[in-house]
Amino acid sequence: MKKRLLTLMAILTSTLTFACSCNEIKPIIEFYSSEYVFEGKVISKVYAKDSLTYKITFDISKHYKNGDLPKKIEFEAFSKGKYIGIGSNCEYYPEKGEIWLVYASRYKGKFHFPNVCSNSKNLDYKRIRASEQKILDNGNSFKIENYIFEYENAFNYCENITDISSILEKGKIKEYKTQTTLLNVSIDSNGNLKSVTRQRELIRKKDSIFNLTIEIGDANRKPITEFEKDAIELISQVKKWEIKKHKQTGINVPYIRHIWVYYDLKTNKWSYNL
């Protein structure tokens, strides 16, 4: 019985597949963060003797990103799936003869082939959408500091650097009909407060090429409540926030931070949660 159990466990652990859990990477952010963005054909794929890694070589037919424009690029990648018994639903593997769109960057000095959670794709099976093609064609003109960011990858996570609790202690004591609101804090590239708006009434003006936010505002579809007005007045006193930077380039960018504000009718105290 024990032997059968061990055998069953070995079979199960030899074919582990993990569910795909990826945050969307906007094509323009990956374009901006990549060293090369190109279309190319896989002309070589060679596994190491232990099959744990492989090297692939692309013959490049079209470069999208400005640079030194090499004709060939070689990547080294870790094997998964059938080779080591561990895989992911996110993964896909280039094979010799395939045509790919590749967003390529370096990791520890070596080119990284992004076969997980990337906009890189096998063009034999998945075509480039018109919206992404527009980004590829215009990516070299992109200025990251001109856009407002929220949860996108490639940036530092910003902590609040002001003691918000001490500001909320100055809040008014009232019998509010509503005691909870979600607010948007707009912060400039130097960490200074620009505006505070209601999340439920947030409107975003988007860039037509890169689909990124260039302006936000309050739609004013619903009248502002007394509680929302007082909450905005309090949070507007939080003048200084941490600066948001693109990790690779260190360039500062404007961003939006979301903050829940609460009022407890029993204790007459204000509180918040970021």
XYZ file of N, CA and C in Angstrom:
822
model
N 0.827 -1.209 0.000
C 0.000 0.000 0.000
C 0.863 1.262 0.000
N 1.908 1.254 0.857
C 2.807 2.393 0.950
C 3.528 2.626 -0.360
N 3.926 1.521 -1.027
C 4.630 1.626 -2.303
C 3.732 2.244 -3.367
N 2.442 1.830 -3.373
C 1.497 2.385 -4.352
C 1.289 3.878 -4.122
N 1.213 4.258 -2.859
C 1.021 5.665 -2.532
C 2.196 6.521 -2.982
N 3.401 6.027 -2.771
C 4.597 6.752 -3.200
C 4.647 6.878 -4.716
N 4.247 5.799 -5.406
C 4.221 5.821 -6.873
C 3.230 6.860 -7.387
N 2.042 6.898 -6.752
C 1.021 7.861 -7.155
C 1.496 9.291 -6.930
N 2.158 9.534 -5.804
C 2.678 10.874 -5.514
C 3.737 11.282 -6.519
N 4.568 10.342 -6.934
C 5.613 10.629 -7.918
C 5.009 11.008 -9.259
N 3.924 10.305 -9.634
C 3.262 10.606 -10.910
C 2.656 12.000 -10.874
N 1.994 12.328 -9.756
C 1.340 13.625 -9.643
C 2.330 14.773 -9.648
N 3.419 14.634 -8.909
C 4.401 15.711 -8.820
C 5.261 15.820 -10.053
N 5.274 14.781 -10.908
C 6.092 14.833 -12.115
C 5.436 15.616 -13.226
N 4.160 15.952 -13.086
C 3.447 16.669 -14.151
C 2.686 17.863 -13.582
N 3.328 18.612 -12.703
C 2.672 19.765 -12.104
C 2.458 20.863 -13.129
N 1.248 21.386 -13.159
C 0.950 22.535 -14.007
C 0.276 23.590 -13.153
N 0.850 24.785 -13.136
C 0.317 25.849 -12.319
C -0.586 26.757 -13.152
N -1.644 27.224 -12.525
C -2.591 28.093 -13.228
C -1.923 29.404 -13.607
N -2.423 29.970 -14.700
C -1.869 31.236 -15.167
C -2.393 32.379 -14.295
N -1.504 33.187 -13.780
C -1.881 34.349 -12.974
C -0.987 35.515 -13.382
N -1.453 36.283 -14.351
C -0.648 37.373 -14.886
C -1.407 38.683 -14.814
N -0.711 39.726 -14.416
C -1.252 41.056 -14.567
C -0.972 41.523 -15.994
N -1.937 42.177 -16.579
C -1.776 42.654 -17.954
C -0.612 43.632 -18.049
N 0.249 43.414 -19.021
C 1.328 44.357 -19.303
C 0.924 45.154 -20.535
N 0.727 46.436 -20.359
C 0.336 47.252 -21.507
C 1.455 47.228 -22.541
N 1.118 47.017 -23.829
C 2.157 46.923 -24.858
C 3.135 48.099 -24.867
N 2.642 49.326 -24.645
C 3.558 50.460 -24.707
C 4.522 50.457 -23.530
N 4.093 49.978 -22.361
C 4.998 49.906 -21.209
C 6.067 48.846 -21.459
N 5.672 47.709 -22.041
C 6.663 46.679 -22.346
C 7.590 47.147 -23.464
N 7.051 47.860 -24.433
C 7.873 48.432 -25.509
C 8.925 49.366 -24.909
N 8.477 50.258 -24.044
C 9.365 51.249 -23.436
C 10.433 50.582 -22.573
N 10.080 49.496 -21.893
C 11.000 48.815 -20.976
C 11.939 47.845 -21.684
N 11.656 47.539 -22.942
C 12.444 46.551 -23.677
C 13.649 47.195 -24.368
N 14.690 46.396 -24.542
C 15.860 46.875 -25.282
C 15.642 46.740 -26.787
N 14.985 45.637 -27.164
C 14.650 45.406 -28.566
C 13.202 44.956 -28.669
N 12.534 45.421 -29.719
C 11.208 44.920 -30.076
C 11.273 44.617 -31.563
N 11.031 43.354 -31.915
C 11.259 42.962 -33.308
C 10.367 41.809 -33.734
N 10.278 41.621 -35.049
C 9.706 40.414 -35.630
C 10.856 39.589 -36.192
N 10.813 38.287 -35.946
C 11.900 37.446 -36.427
C 11.515 35.988 -36.479
N 12.343 35.224 -37.158
C 12.121 33.785 -37.335
C 13.108 32.990 -36.490
N 12.605 31.970 -35.813
C 13.473 31.097 -35.021
C 14.264 30.213 -35.992
N 15.582 30.422 -36.039
C 16.403 29.638 -36.972
C 17.183 28.544 -36.256
N 17.161 28.582 -34.911
C 17.878 27.545 -34.171
C 17.289 27.420 -32.776
N 17.153 26.176 -32.317
C 16.738 25.899 -30.938
C 17.517 24.680 -30.464
N 18.407 24.891 -29.501
C 19.305 23.816 -29.055
C 19.203 23.664 -27.540
N 18.896 22.433 -27.096
C 18.795 22.155 -25.670
C 20.158 21.799 -25.096
N 20.349 22.151 -23.833
C 21.558 21.741 -23.126
C 21.520 20.224 -22.906
N 22.646 19.630 -22.544
C 22.711 18.180 -22.358
C 21.733 17.683 -21.310
N 21.530 18.489 -20.253
C 20.596 18.073 -19.201
C 19.155 18.496 -19.485
N 18.922 19.148 -20.627
C 17.598 19.602 -21.074
C 16.954 20.650 -20.160
N 17.701 21.176 -19.206
C 17.127 22.149 -18.278
C 17.054 23.551 -18.874
N 17.899 23.814 -19.869
C 17.869 25.103 -20.557
C 17.973 24.863 -22.062
N 17.664 25.891 -22.817
C 17.842 25.825 -24.269
C 18.207 27.207 -24.786
N 18.823 27.238 -25.952
C 19.166 28.493 -26.608
C 18.398 28.591 -27.918
N 17.813 29.742 -28.146
C 17.115 29.979 -29.408
C 17.729 31.193 -30.089
N 17.775 31.144 -31.393
C 18.328 32.240 -32.183
C 17.274 32.741 -33.155
N 17.065 34.054 -33.172
C 16.119 34.683 -34.086
C 16.862 35.385 -35.208
N 16.403 35.179 -36.422
C 16.834 35.973 -37.569
C 15.807 37.094 -37.703
N 16.235 38.331 -37.507
C 15.307 39.454 -37.386
C 14.965 40.037 -38.754
N 13.680 40.128 -39.027
C 13.215 40.682 -40.292
C 12.738 42.123 -40.163
N 12.335 42.535 -38.934
C 11.833 43.896 -38.755
C 12.073 44.357 -37.323
N 12.749 45.498 -37.170
C 12.934 46.121 -35.864
C 11.888 47.217 -35.681
N 11.293 47.277 -34.470
C 10.357 48.347 -34.156
C 10.994 49.424 -33.280
N 11.924 49.032 -32.444
C 12.506 49.986 -31.503
C 13.857 50.465 -32.003
N 14.071 51.765 -31.918
C 15.341 52.345 -32.353
C 16.496 51.798 -31.521
N 17.651 51.636 -32.148
C 18.823 51.104 -31.455
C 19.873 50.685 -32.456
N 20.701 49.703 -32.060
C 21.766 49.272 -32.963
C 21.303 48.243 -33.988
N 20.084 47.736 -33.865
C 19.422 46.915 -34.884
C 20.238 45.695 -35.325
N 20.508 44.755 -34.432
C 21.232 43.541 -34.826
C 20.400 42.689 -35.782
N 21.080 41.877 -36.580
C 20.382 41.001 -37.527
C 19.941 39.692 -36.872
N 20.647 39.306 -35.819
C 20.307 38.079 -35.093
C 20.425 38.323 -33.593
N 19.588 37.640 -32.811
C 19.661 37.696 -31.347
C 19.493 36.283 -30.801
N 20.338 35.953 -29.818
C 20.249 34.637 -29.174
C 19.763 34.794 -27.739
N 18.857 33.933 -27.341
C 18.330 33.916 -25.984
C 18.620 32.568 -25.340
N 18.796 32.585 -24.026
C 18.853 31.342 -23.261
C 17.648 31.319 -22.327
N 16.924 30.215 -22.309
C 15.704 30.124 -21.509
C 15.683 28.813 -20.731
N 14.935 28.817 -19.630
C 14.784 27.607 -18.830
C 13.693 26.728 -19.418
N 13.953 25.442 -19.471
C 12.962 24.483 -19.948
C 11.945 24.222 -18.852
N 10.711 23.981 -19.273
C 9.677 23.573 -18.320
C 8.822 22.516 -19.000
N 7.589 22.370 -18.537
C 6.701 21.409 -19.175
C 7.237 19.996 -19.147
N 7.276 19.362 -20.293
C 7.623 17.951 -20.373
C 9.069 17.675 -19.995
N 9.932 18.692 -20.016
C 11.346 18.458 -19.748
C 11.664 18.347 -18.264
N 10.987 19.114 -17.433
C 11.275 19.026 -15.995
C 10.019 18.764 -15.174
N 8.874 18.582 -15.849
C 7.662 18.186 -15.154
C 6.907 19.292 -14.463
N 7.298 20.541 -14.674
C 6.590 21.666 -14.076
C 6.274 22.669 -15.176
N 5.019 23.039 -15.268
C 4.625 23.976 -16.317
C 3.623 24.984 -15.815
N 3.211 25.864 -16.702
C 2.237 26.896 -16.364
C 1.359 27.129 -17.574
N 0.101 27.464 -17.327
C -0.804 27.765 -18.432
C -0.430 29.051 -19.143
N 0.474 29.828 -18.539
C 0.907 31.088 -19.155
C 1.987 30.863 -20.210
N 2.642 29.724 -20.165
C 3.856 29.541 -20.960
C 3.572 29.115 -22.401
N 4.453 29.525 -23.258
C 4.434 29.088 -24.643
C 5.880 29.026 -25.096
N 6.175 28.128 -26.018
C 7.562 27.838 -26.332
C 7.825 28.041 -27.825
N 8.846 28.810 -28.165
C 9.180 29.005 -29.579
C 9.820 27.753 -30.161
N 9.474 27.445 -31.369
C 10.044 26.300 -32.067
C 10.693 26.755 -33.378
N 11.639 25.997 -33.831
C 12.372 26.354 -35.045
C 11.400 26.520 -36.213
N 11.602 27.591 -36.965
C 10.771 27.875 -38.129
C 9.625 28.829 -37.866
N 9.307 29.100 -36.586
C 8.192 29.984 -36.258
C 8.585 31.458 -36.393
N 7.581 32.290 -36.686
C 7.758 33.738 -36.761
C 7.161 34.355 -35.495
N 7.956 35.186 -34.824
C 7.527 35.762 -33.557
C 7.660 37.283 -33.538
N 6.788 37.914 -32.742
C 6.983 39.294 -32.296
C 7.576 39.184 -30.895
N 8.719 39.813 -30.672
C 9.427 39.660 -29.401
C 9.712 41.024 -28.768
N 9.352 41.135 -27.484
C 9.741 42.272 -26.652
C 10.907 41.783 -25.803
N 12.113 42.200 -26.113
C 13.312 41.623 -25.495
C 13.999 42.601 -24.551
N 14.382 42.097 -23.389
C 15.131 42.907 -22.424
C 16.279 42.075 -21.877
N 17.108 42.690 -21.042
C 18.234 41.970 -20.437
C 17.944 41.682 -18.970
N 18.443 40.534 -18.519
C 18.369 40.163 -17.116
C 19.723 39.612 -16.707
N 20.354 40.296 -15.732
C 21.694 39.928 -15.288
C 22.674 39.854 -16.462
N 22.564 40.816 -17.358
C 23.487 40.923 -18.478
C 23.160 40.088 -19.695
N 22.155 39.205 -19.583
C 21.805 38.336 -20.709
C 20.414 38.692 -21.221
N 20.213 38.454 -22.519
C 18.901 38.690 -23.091
C 17.892 37.718 -22.504
N 16.748 38.246 -22.170
C 15.677 37.458 -21.572
C 14.575 37.262 -22.599
N 14.194 36.010 -22.813
C 13.071 35.756 -23.714
C 11.798 35.683 -22.872
N 10.904 36.648 -23.026
C 9.732 36.728 -22.156
C 8.593 35.826 -22.617
N 8.662 34.543 -22.248
C 7.628 33.612 -22.697
C 6.521 33.438 -21.664
N 6.520 34.263 -20.619
C 5.452 34.237 -19.627
C 4.996 35.666 -19.370
N 3.687 35.893 -19.404
C 3.109 37.203 -19.063
C 3.745 38.331 -19.870
N 3.752 38.183 -21.172
C 4.358 39.166 -22.063
C 3.476 39.353 -23.279
N 3.709 40.447 -23.997
C 3.027 40.669 -25.271
C 3.757 39.995 -26.433
N 4.893 39.348 -26.170
C 5.561 38.555 -27.200
C 4.611 37.459 -27.658
N 4.630 37.159 -28.949
C 3.653 36.187 -29.445
C 4.132 35.499 -30.708
N 3.639 34.292 -30.909
C 3.886 33.514 -32.121
C 2.948 34.027 -33.212
N 3.501 34.670 -34.227
C 2.675 35.286 -35.270
C 2.088 34.271 -36.239
N 2.531 33.010 -36.133
C 1.910 31.962 -36.945
C 0.525 31.601 -36.417
N 0.281 31.935 -35.127
C -0.983 31.569 -34.498
C -1.780 32.767 -34.001
N -1.086 33.861 -33.693
C -1.759 35.018 -33.108
C -1.319 36.285 -33.825
N -2.248 36.939 -34.470
C -1.925 38.137 -35.236
C -1.807 39.358 -34.317
N -1.068 40.344 -34.772
C -0.948 41.599 -34.033
C -2.220 42.404 -34.246
N -2.857 42.769 -33.154
C -4.064 43.580 -33.255
C -3.733 44.971 -33.794
N -4.730 45.598 -34.391
C -4.520 46.926 -34.975
C -4.066 47.934 -33.915
N -4.620 47.827 -32.702
C -4.251 48.758 -31.636
C -2.795 48.583 -31.217
N -2.320 47.321 -31.195
C -0.924 47.091 -30.836
C 0.004 47.493 -31.970
N -0.423 47.292 -33.217
C 0.397 47.690 -34.355
C 0.615 49.201 -34.357
N -0.418 49.937 -33.962
C -0.302 51.392 -33.870
C 0.754 51.777 -32.827
N 0.770 51.039 -31.720
C 1.765 51.286 -30.670
C 3.167 50.961 -31.165
N 3.321 49.834 -31.853
C 4.625 49.438 -32.387
C 5.154 50.476 -33.372
N 4.268 51.014 -34.175
C 4.678 51.981 -35.203
C 5.017 53.354 -34.626
N 4.488 53.640 -33.427
C 4.689 54.975 -32.834
C 5.460 54.947 -31.519
N 5.905 53.761 -31.107
C 6.517 53.607 -29.794
C 7.746 54.445 -29.548
N 8.519 54.732 -30.570
C 9.750 55.498 -30.372
C 9.505 56.967 -30.031
N 8.286 57.440 -30.235
C 7.953 58.828 -29.903
C 7.336 58.947 -28.510
N 7.174 57.830 -27.820
C 6.509 57.798 -26.519
C 7.335 58.505 -25.441
N 6.689 59.400 -24.688
C 7.307 60.101 -23.560
C 6.556 59.695 -22.296
N 7.165 58.849 -21.495
C 6.465 58.249 -20.361
C 6.016 59.275 -19.338
N 6.750 60.372 -19.212
C 6.431 61.389 -18.218
C 5.174 62.192 -18.540
N 4.622 61.998 -19.748
C 3.437 62.742 -20.164
C 2.122 62.050 -19.798
N 2.202 60.889 -19.120
C 1.002 60.102 -18.855
C 0.808 59.863 -17.365
N -0.442 59.570 -16.999
C -0.808 59.345 -15.598
C -0.988 57.840 -15.396
N -0.323 57.291 -14.380
C -0.329 55.842 -14.165
C -1.055 55.476 -12.871
N -1.430 54.179 -12.789
C -2.121 53.678 -11.599
C -1.441 52.416 -11.088
N -1.865 51.251 -11.638
C -1.362 49.963 -11.148
C -0.389 49.285 -12.112
N 0.041 49.963 -13.147
C 0.854 49.331 -14.183
C 2.161 48.767 -13.623
N 2.628 47.688 -14.246
C 3.921 47.117 -13.889
C 5.046 48.063 -14.299
N 6.240 47.775 -13.832
C 7.476 48.478 -14.190
C 7.727 49.739 -13.369
N 6.911 49.969 -12.336
C 7.103 51.128 -11.474
C 7.238 50.691 -10.015
N 7.821 51.567 -9.191
C 7.877 51.291 -7.764
C 6.494 51.444 -7.147
N 6.255 50.702 -6.060
C 5.009 50.878 -5.309
C 5.192 52.060 -4.368
N 4.288 53.017 -4.422
C 4.452 54.256 -3.655
C 3.745 54.189 -2.307
N 4.497 54.414 -1.263
C 3.947 54.539 0.087
C 3.592 56.002 0.342
N 2.608 56.222 1.232
C 2.342 57.609 1.608
C 3.391 58.056 2.610
N 3.879 59.267 2.478
C 4.952 59.752 3.346
C 4.445 60.797 4.338
N 3.152 61.092 4.271
C 2.541 62.038 5.208
C 1.699 61.271 6.214
N 1.668 61.718 7.458
C 0.847 61.088 8.491
C -0.614 61.471 8.260
N -1.326 60.621 7.527
C -2.709 60.919 7.170
C -3.616 60.867 8.398
N -3.323 59.966 9.333
C -4.163 59.832 10.539
C -4.218 61.133 11.323
N -3.079 61.828 11.410
C -3.053 63.086 12.166
C -3.911 64.148 11.498
N -4.019 64.094 10.175
C -4.876 65.034 9.448
C -6.347 64.695 9.668
N -6.667 63.395 9.675
C -8.054 62.971 9.860
C -8.561 63.274 11.267
N -7.647 63.404 12.215
C -8.048 63.752 13.581
C -8.704 65.127 13.646
N -8.459 65.940 12.633
C -9.036 67.285 12.581
C -10.415 67.289 11.908
N -10.884 66.091 11.502
C -12.147 66.001 10.780
C -13.346 66.435 11.590
N -14.376 66.881 10.900
C -15.602 67.366 11.551
C -16.377 66.209 12.187
N -17.137 66.525 13.215
C -17.992 65.542 13.877
C -19.435 65.835 13.463
N -20.023 64.887 12.708
C -21.375 65.087 12.186
C -22.121 63.755 12.133
N -23.432 63.842 11.990
C -24.267 62.657 11.793
C -24.404 62.428 10.277
N -23.318 61.945 9.670
C -23.328 61.740 8.216
C -24.285 60.618 7.825
N -25.033 60.817 6.727
C -25.912 59.768 6.216
C -25.106 58.639 5.587
N -24.019 58.992 4.925
C -23.071 57.985 4.411
C -21.752 58.198 5.139
N -21.059 57.083 5.378
C -19.823 57.175 6.163
C -18.615 56.535 5.477
N -18.739 56.241 4.194
C -17.636 55.609 3.459
C -17.547 56.201 2.066
N -16.331 56.455 1.603
C -16.149 56.905 0.220
C -14.764 56.490 -0.272
N -14.673 56.250 -1.560
C -13.393 55.936 -2.213
C -12.984 57.128 -3.057
N -11.798 57.658 -2.770
C -11.321 58.856 -3.450
C -10.094 58.556 -4.290
N -9.892 59.399 -5.310
C -8.702 59.318 -6.154
C -7.809 60.505 -5.843
N -6.559 60.194 -5.537
C -5.588 61.244 -5.272
C -4.671 61.343 -6.491
N -4.675 62.484 -7.153
C -3.822 62.715 -8.317
C -2.537 63.394 -7.857
N -1.397 62.784 -8.207
C -0.087 63.232 -7.719
C 0.823 63.513 -8.900
N 1.536 64.618 -8.874
C 2.401 64.957 -10.003
C 3.730 64.212 -9.928
N 4.594 64.430 -10.902
C 5.844 63.674 -11.010
C 6.851 64.003 -9.913
N 6.589 65.055 -9.142
C 7.461 65.410 -8.026
C 6.874 65.020 -6.671
N 5.768 64.276 -6.704
C 5.157 63.818 -5.466
C 4.242 64.832 -4.810
N 3.848 65.854 -5.544
C 2.966 66.883 -4.995
C 1.508 66.605 -5.358
N 0.606 66.858 -4.424
C -0.816 66.666 -4.660
C -1.317 67.604 -5.756
N -2.081 67.053 -6.700
C -2.699 67.871 -7.744
C -4.187 68.057 -7.481
N -4.880 66.937 -7.190
C -6.316 67.024 -6.977
C -6.815 65.785 -6.251
N -8.038 65.894 -5.695
C -8.720 64.754 -5.072
C -10.113 64.682 -5.687
N -10.464 63.525 -6.229
C -11.765 63.349 -6.874
C -12.437 62.077 -6.368
N -13.726 61.941 -6.687
C -14.484 60.748 -6.285
C -14.251 59.609 -7.273
N -14.010 58.410 -6.767
C -13.789 57.261 -7.636
C -15.011 56.959 -8.493
N -16.191 57.010 -7.890
C -17.409 56.649 -8.640
C -17.714 57.644 -9.748
N -17.136 58.843 -9.671
C -17.362 59.854 -10.693
C -16.106 60.142 -11.522
N -15.107 59.269 -11.394
C -13.842 59.499 -12.098
C -14.015 59.358 -13.605
N -13.505 60.321 -14.353
C -13.444 60.221 -15.808
C -11.977 60.324 -16.221
N -11.621 59.529 -17.212
C -10.251 59.505 -17.718
C -10.243 59.908 -19.186
N -9.380 60.839 -19.524
C -9.158 61.166 -20.922
C -7.946 60.375 -21.385
N -8.135 59.557 -22.441
C -7.089 58.640 -22.888
C -6.416 59.132 -24.161
N -5.144 58.793 -24.278
C -4.396 59.035 -25.515
C -4.882 58.062 -26.580
N -5.044 58.526 -27.800
C -5.634 57.697 -28.857
C -4.670 56.652 -29.422
N -3.376 56.821 -29.209
C -2.395 55.869 -29.742
C -2.001 54.836 -28.694
N -1.617 55.286 -27.499
C -1.062 54.378 -26.489
C -2.084 53.929 -25.453
N -3.294 54.472 -25.509
C -4.384 54.095 -24.604
C -3.989 54.274 -23.137
N -3.305 55.356 -22.841
C -2.928 55.696 -21.476
C -3.614 56.995 -21.066
N -3.800 57.163 -19.773
C -4.505 58.327 -19.255
C -3.635 59.581 -19.342
N -4.203 60.650 -19.876
C -3.488 61.923 -19.948
C -4.156 62.988 -19.081
N -5.391 62.707 -18.633
C -6.104 63.690 -17.811
C -7.220 62.988 -17.063
N -7.497 63.422 -15.820
C -8.622 62.883 -15.069
C -9.479 64.030 -14.552
N -10.722 63.694 -14.187
C -11.615 64.708 -13.640
C -12.825 64.061 -13.002
N -13.698 64.879 -12.434
C -14.932 64.428 -11.806
C -16.066 64.644 -12.800
N -16.797 63.575 -13.118
C -17.863 63.666 -14.110
C -19.050 64.485 -13.597
N -19.203 64.575 -12.273
C -20.297 65.349 -11.674
C -21.678 64.872 -12.120
N -21.806 63.559 -12.350
C -23.118 63.005 -12.720
C -24.047 62.963 -11.509
N -23.466 62.733 -10.327
C -24.258 62.694 -9.093
C -23.775 63.804 -8.162
N -24.717 64.423 -7.463
C -24.317 65.502 -6.533
C -23.360 64.971 -5.464
N -22.416 65.789 -5.078
C -21.471 65.394 -4.043
C -22.181 65.400 -2.688
N -21.981 64.362 -1.892
C -22.607 64.286 -0.580
C -21.815 65.119 0.420
N -22.440 65.373 1.552
C -21.774 66.141 2.600
C -20.531 65.408 3.088
N -20.647 64.075 3.213
C -19.500 63.289 3.674
C -18.366 63.316 2.647
N -18.687 63.166 1.371
C -17.661 63.217 0.326
C -16.959 64.574 0.315
N -17.733 65.636 0.465
C -17.148 66.973 0.465
C -16.149 67.147 1.609
N -16.525 66.691 2.805
C -15.632 66.830 3.958
C -14.425 65.902 3.848
N -14.628 64.705 3.278
C -13.520 63.772 3.101
C -12.500 64.327 2.109
N -12.989 64.908 1.023
C -12.096 65.507 0.027
C -11.317 66.669 0.643
N -12.007 67.460 1.473
C -11.348 68.595 2.124
C -10.204 68.118 3.022
N -10.413 66.996 3.723
C -9.372 66.452 4.597
C -8.199 65.896 3.799
N -8.493 65.050 2.807
C -7.424 64.404 2.033
C -6.665 65.426 1.199
N -7.297 66.537 0.875
C -6.614 67.593 0.124
C -5.520 68.265 0.947
N -5.493 67.993 2.255
C -4.432 68.536 3.101
C -3.170 67.663 3.088
N -3.287 66.479 2.452
C -2.114 65.592 2.320
C -1.356 66.048 1.077
N -0.461 66.979 1.250
C 0.161 67.655 0.117
C 1.325 66.879 -0.508
N 1.979 66.024 0.263
C 3.199 65.379 -0.231
C 3.045 63.862 -0.239
N 3.421 63.244 -1.389
C 3.345 61.798 -1.581
C 4.678 61.301 -2.147
N 4.892 59.995 -2.040
C 6.127 59.435 -2.580
C 6.170 59.584 -4.098
N 7.347 59.785 -4.636
C 7.523 59.939 -6.085
C 7.480 58.575 -6.761
N 6.747 58.498 -7.862
C 6.653 57.264 -8.636
C 7.664 57.320 -9.779
N 8.436 56.234 -9.933
C 9.485 56.198 -10.955
C 9.385 54.927 -11.797
N 9.763 55.048 -13.056
C 9.940 53.868 -13.885
C 11.231 53.185 -13.432
N 11.157 51.901 -13.095
C 12.277 51.209 -12.453
C 13.545 51.217 -13.307
N 13.408 51.022 -14.606
C 14.600 50.922 -15.463
C 15.251 52.268 -15.728
N 14.452 53.261 -16.051
C 15.014 54.551 -16.456
C 15.113 55.544 -15.302
N 14.343 55.316 -14.233
C 14.336 56.243 -13.113
C 13.571 57.519 -13.377
N 12.810 57.568 -14.460
C 12.055 58.773 -14.800
C 10.807 58.880 -13.924
N 10.585 60.071 -13.357
C 9.407 60.337 -12.533
C 8.159 60.439 -13.399
N 7.029 59.948 -12.871
C 5.763 60.037 -13.609
C 4.636 60.468 -12.676
N 3.611 61.130 -13.213
C 2.404 61.410 -12.429
C 1.635 60.106 -12.195
N 0.833 60.082 -11.140
C 0.055 58.860 -10.897
C -1.179 59.147 -10.051
N -2.062 58.140 -9.998
C -3.273 58.199 -9.190
C -3.151 57.194 -8.052
N -3.495 57.614 -6.856
C -3.559 56.727 -5.703
C -4.996 56.701 -5.220
N -5.503 55.525 -4.830
C -6.883 55.394 -4.368
C -6.892 55.232 -2.853
N -7.802 55.934 -2.183
C -7.852 55.909 -0.728
C -9.300 55.825 -0.241
N -9.560 54.833 0.614
C -10.865 54.721 1.271
C -10.863 55.606 2.510
N -11.945 56.353 2.690
C -12.089 57.193 3.881
C -13.387 56.786 4.599
N -13.288 56.640 5.923
C -14.422 56.164 6.730
C -14.702 57.133 7.887
N -15.962 57.073 8.336
C -16.333 57.801 9.552
C -17.169 56.880 10.417
N -16.805 56.756 11.701
C -17.504 55.889 12.637
C -18.457 56.739 13.488
N -19.760 56.500 13.322
C -20.759 57.275 14.039
C -20.727 57.034 15.546
N -20.245 55.858 15.961
C -20.203 55.541 17.394
C -19.050 56.261 18.089
N -17.888 56.285 17.433
C -16.713 56.898 18.067
C -16.440 58.311 17.573
N -17.161 58.706 16.503
C -16.940 60.029 15.882
C -15.493 60.203 15.416
N -14.930 59.094 14.891
C -13.533 59.146 14.425
C -13.462 58.841 12.921
N -12.528 59.537 12.274
C -12.239 59.321 10.860
C -11.094 58.311 10.749
N -11.114 57.519 9.678
C -10.023 56.593 9.413
C -9.895 56.421 7.896
N -8.847 55.714 7.478
C -8.599 55.551 6.051
C -7.935 54.206 5.781
N -7.917 53.839 4.519
C -7.213 52.639 4.089
C -6.742 52.854 2.652
N -5.461 52.587 2.413
C -4.901 52.740 1.065
C -4.821 51.396 0.365
